[in-house]
């Protein structure tokens, strides 16, 4: 990740914004709901016979075809409260202090929150957390993440 603020925001836009899906969004109601009720926990994906395929493309996150589901892993920095406070909190004094001409757009903040909301639904049980770790959807050096600490952070 780039160290200067506008570089970080440009990186975050690449990581989380979905311009092609945004163009299609007025028509997506024909094939999907805007609620989160269709996001099943990871253990249900396994029960449906789906193989978890890692994708870094945010536009493929939680899409599935046949027996494959594409899931974007959580980047390490997204599990940092300090990162959220510094870069994704629109009322943070750190944003004004750390950026000269760029701050997060509402679209970027909504996209990052929406992305993390999907993980709230994907990891509901210990078995889901185990699947997430085994599938490398969570940073591999975070063995200390428990379901309790995860739920505390994600909510």
Tab-separated table of C-alpha atoms in Angstrom:
chain	number	residue	atom	x	y	z
A	1	UNK	CA	0.000	0.000	0.000
A	2	UNK	CA	1.252	3.462	-0.849
A	3	UNK	CA	2.259	5.552	2.143
A	4	UNK	CA	0.934	8.996	1.217
A	5	UNK	CA	-2.772	9.584	1.818
A	6	UNK	CA	-3.941	10.151	-1.741
A	7	UNK	CA	-2.081	6.977	-2.759
A	8	UNK	CA	-3.849	5.059	-0.008
A	9	UNK	CA	-7.234	6.333	-1.145
A	10	UNK	CA	-6.513	5.446	-4.757
A	11	UNK	CA	-5.518	1.953	-3.624
A	12	UNK	CA	-8.694	1.657	-1.538
A	13	UNK	CA	-10.784	2.707	-4.529
A	14	UNK	CA	-9.201	-0.074	-6.588
A	15	UNK	CA	-9.780	-2.537	-3.743
A	16	UNK	CA	-13.427	-1.748	-3.027
A	17	UNK	CA	-15.194	0.366	-5.634
A	18	UNK	CA	-17.241	-1.484	-8.248
A	19	UNK	CA	-17.939	0.968	-11.084
A	20	UNK	CA	-19.278	-1.645	-13.520
A	21	UNK	CA	-21.699	-3.037	-10.938
A	22	UNK	CA	-22.727	0.493	-9.983
A	23	UNK	CA	-23.766	1.093	-13.610
A	24	UNK	CA	-25.855	-2.080	-13.521
A	25	UNK	CA	-27.298	-1.507	-10.039
A	26	UNK	CA	-30.586	0.079	-11.192
A	27	UNK	CA	-31.328	-3.209	-12.968
A	28	UNK	CA	-29.988	-5.722	-10.420
A	29	UNK	CA	-33.314	-5.816	-8.582
A	30	UNK	CA	-34.441	-8.139	-11.366
A	31	UNK	CA	-32.013	-10.863	-10.228
A	32	UNK	CA	-31.135	-10.076	-6.600
A	33	UNK	CA	-32.344	-8.325	-3.490
A	34	UNK	CA	-30.562	-5.453	-1.788
A	35	UNK	CA	-30.972	-7.113	1.576
A	36	UNK	CA	-28.297	-9.262	3.124
A	37	UNK	CA	-30.610	-12.232	3.510
A	38	UNK	CA	-29.061	-13.962	0.504
A	39	UNK	CA	-25.547	-14.009	2.001
A	40	UNK	CA	-25.153	-17.425	3.585
A	41	UNK	CA	-22.426	-18.236	6.099
A	42	UNK	CA	-19.344	-20.035	4.811
A	43	UNK	CA	-20.438	-23.405	6.213
A	44	UNK	CA	-23.617	-23.147	4.106
A	45	UNK	CA	-21.509	-22.472	1.019
A	46	UNK	CA	-19.646	-25.702	1.748
A	47	UNK	CA	-22.945	-27.552	2.310
A	48	UNK	CA	-24.079	-26.357	-1.124
A	49	UNK	CA	-20.955	-28.000	-2.552
A	50	UNK	CA	-19.309	-24.709	-3.473
A	51	UNK	CA	-15.553	-24.363	-3.598
A	52	UNK	CA	-14.234	-21.037	-2.312
A	53	UNK	CA	-12.159	-19.296	-4.980
A	54	UNK	CA	-10.139	-16.279	-3.902
A	55	UNK	CA	-10.513	-13.184	-6.057
A	56	UNK	CA	-8.965	-9.763	-5.664
A	57	UNK	CA	-11.566	-8.273	-7.996
A	58	UNK	CA	-14.222	-6.568	-5.840
A	59	UNK	CA	-16.769	-6.908	-8.639
A	60	UNK	CA	-16.593	-10.703	-8.349
A	61	UNK	CA	-16.932	-10.769	-4.540
A	62	UNK	CA	-19.725	-13.196	-3.559
A	63	UNK	CA	-20.620	-14.134	-7.102
A	64	UNK	CA	-20.971	-17.805	-7.842
A	65	UNK	CA	-21.268	-20.078	-10.793
A	66	UNK	CA	-21.856	-23.788	-10.636
A	67	UNK	CA	-19.955	-25.151	-7.666
A	68	UNK	CA	-17.606	-22.161	-7.237
A	69	UNK	CA	-18.069	-19.013	-5.151
A	70	UNK	CA	-15.675	-16.095	-5.562
A	71	UNK	CA	-14.743	-14.283	-2.364
A	72	UNK	CA	-12.381	-11.354	-1.871
A	73	UNK	CA	-10.203	-11.902	1.225
A	74	UNK	CA	-10.074	-9.293	3.976
A	75	UNK	CA	-6.857	-7.297	3.644
A	76	UNK	CA	-4.879	-7.121	6.883
A	77	UNK	CA	-5.295	-3.349	7.191
A	78	UNK	CA	-9.101	-3.663	7.163
A	79	UNK	CA	-8.881	-5.440	10.528
A	80	UNK	CA	-7.127	-2.455	12.083
A	81	UNK	CA	-9.214	-0.050	14.129
A	82	UNK	CA	-6.471	2.560	13.727
A	83	UNK	CA	-6.647	2.255	9.930
A	84	UNK	CA	-10.424	2.784	9.954
A	85	UNK	CA	-10.112	5.743	12.297
A	86	UNK	CA	-7.367	7.359	10.251
A	87	UNK	CA	-8.517	6.719	6.697
A	88	UNK	CA	-12.178	5.722	6.546
A	89	UNK	CA	-13.844	7.792	9.252
A	90	UNK	CA	-15.206	10.960	7.612
A	91	UNK	CA	-15.321	12.883	10.895
A	92	UNK	CA	-11.850	11.900	12.058
A	93	UNK	CA	-9.483	14.795	12.745
A	94	UNK	CA	-6.718	12.508	11.411
A	95	UNK	CA	-8.170	12.715	7.915
A	96	UNK	CA	-7.957	16.485	7.830
A	97	UNK	CA	-4.463	16.353	9.296
A	98	UNK	CA	-3.151	13.555	7.050
A	99	UNK	CA	-4.571	14.645	3.716
A	100	UNK	CA	-3.770	17.801	1.849
A	101	UNK	CA	-6.291	17.544	-0.966
A	102	UNK	CA	-7.951	14.171	-0.804
A	103	UNK	CA	-10.299	12.494	1.606
A	104	UNK	CA	-12.482	9.430	1.310
A	105	UNK	CA	-15.628	9.831	-0.736
A	106	UNK	CA	-18.947	8.664	0.600
A	107	UNK	CA	-18.906	6.020	-2.135
A	108	UNK	CA	-15.583	4.660	-0.859
A	109	UNK	CA	-16.746	4.624	2.759
A	110	UNK	CA	-20.017	2.895	1.766
A	111	UNK	CA	-18.119	0.354	-0.330
A	112	UNK	CA	-15.683	-0.479	2.497
A	113	UNK	CA	-18.507	-0.774	5.030
A	114	UNK	CA	-20.563	-2.888	2.643
A	115	UNK	CA	-17.611	-5.176	2.007
A	116	UNK	CA	-17.090	-5.702	5.730
A	117	UNK	CA	-20.860	-6.196	6.164
A	118	UNK	CA	-20.626	-9.191	3.841
A	119	UNK	CA	-18.095	-10.748	6.211
A	120	UNK	CA	-20.478	-10.184	9.107
A	121	UNK	CA	-22.822	-12.572	7.285
A	122	UNK	CA	-20.132	-14.965	6.026
A	123	UNK	CA	-18.629	-15.652	9.454
A	124	UNK	CA	-21.348	-16.432	11.975
A	125	UNK	CA	-20.028	-19.554	13.723
A	126	UNK	CA	-16.744	-21.117	14.813
A	127	UNK	CA	-16.948	-23.386	11.781
A	128	UNK	CA	-17.213	-20.340	9.498
A	129	UNK	CA	-14.167	-18.774	11.139
A	130	UNK	CA	-12.236	-22.019	10.647
A	131	UNK	CA	-13.244	-22.154	6.968
A	132	UNK	CA	-12.262	-18.487	6.515
A	133	UNK	CA	-8.833	-19.107	8.019
A	134	UNK	CA	-8.319	-22.353	6.102
A	135	UNK	CA	-9.374	-20.689	2.824
A	136	UNK	CA	-7.086	-17.714	3.515
A	137	UNK	CA	-9.947	-15.238	3.562
A	138	UNK	CA	-8.427	-13.775	6.722
A	139	UNK	CA	-4.761	-12.812	7.083
A	140	UNK	CA	-2.841	-16.005	7.843
A	141	UNK	CA	-0.751	-14.493	10.642
A	142	UNK	CA	-3.843	-13.728	12.739
A	143	UNK	CA	-4.240	-17.028	14.566
A	144	UNK	CA	-5.275	-15.052	17.640
A	145	UNK	CA	-8.590	-14.089	16.018
A	146	UNK	CA	-11.399	-15.804	17.890
A	147	UNK	CA	-15.067	-15.678	17.005
A	148	UNK	CA	-15.618	-13.353	19.954
A	149	UNK	CA	-12.881	-10.883	18.968
A	150	UNK	CA	-13.976	-11.062	15.339
A	151	UNK	CA	-17.624	-10.298	16.166
A	152	UNK	CA	-16.562	-7.503	18.514
A	153	UNK	CA	-14.580	-5.849	15.723
A	154	UNK	CA	-17.015	-6.471	12.859
A	155	UNK	CA	-20.063	-5.122	14.688
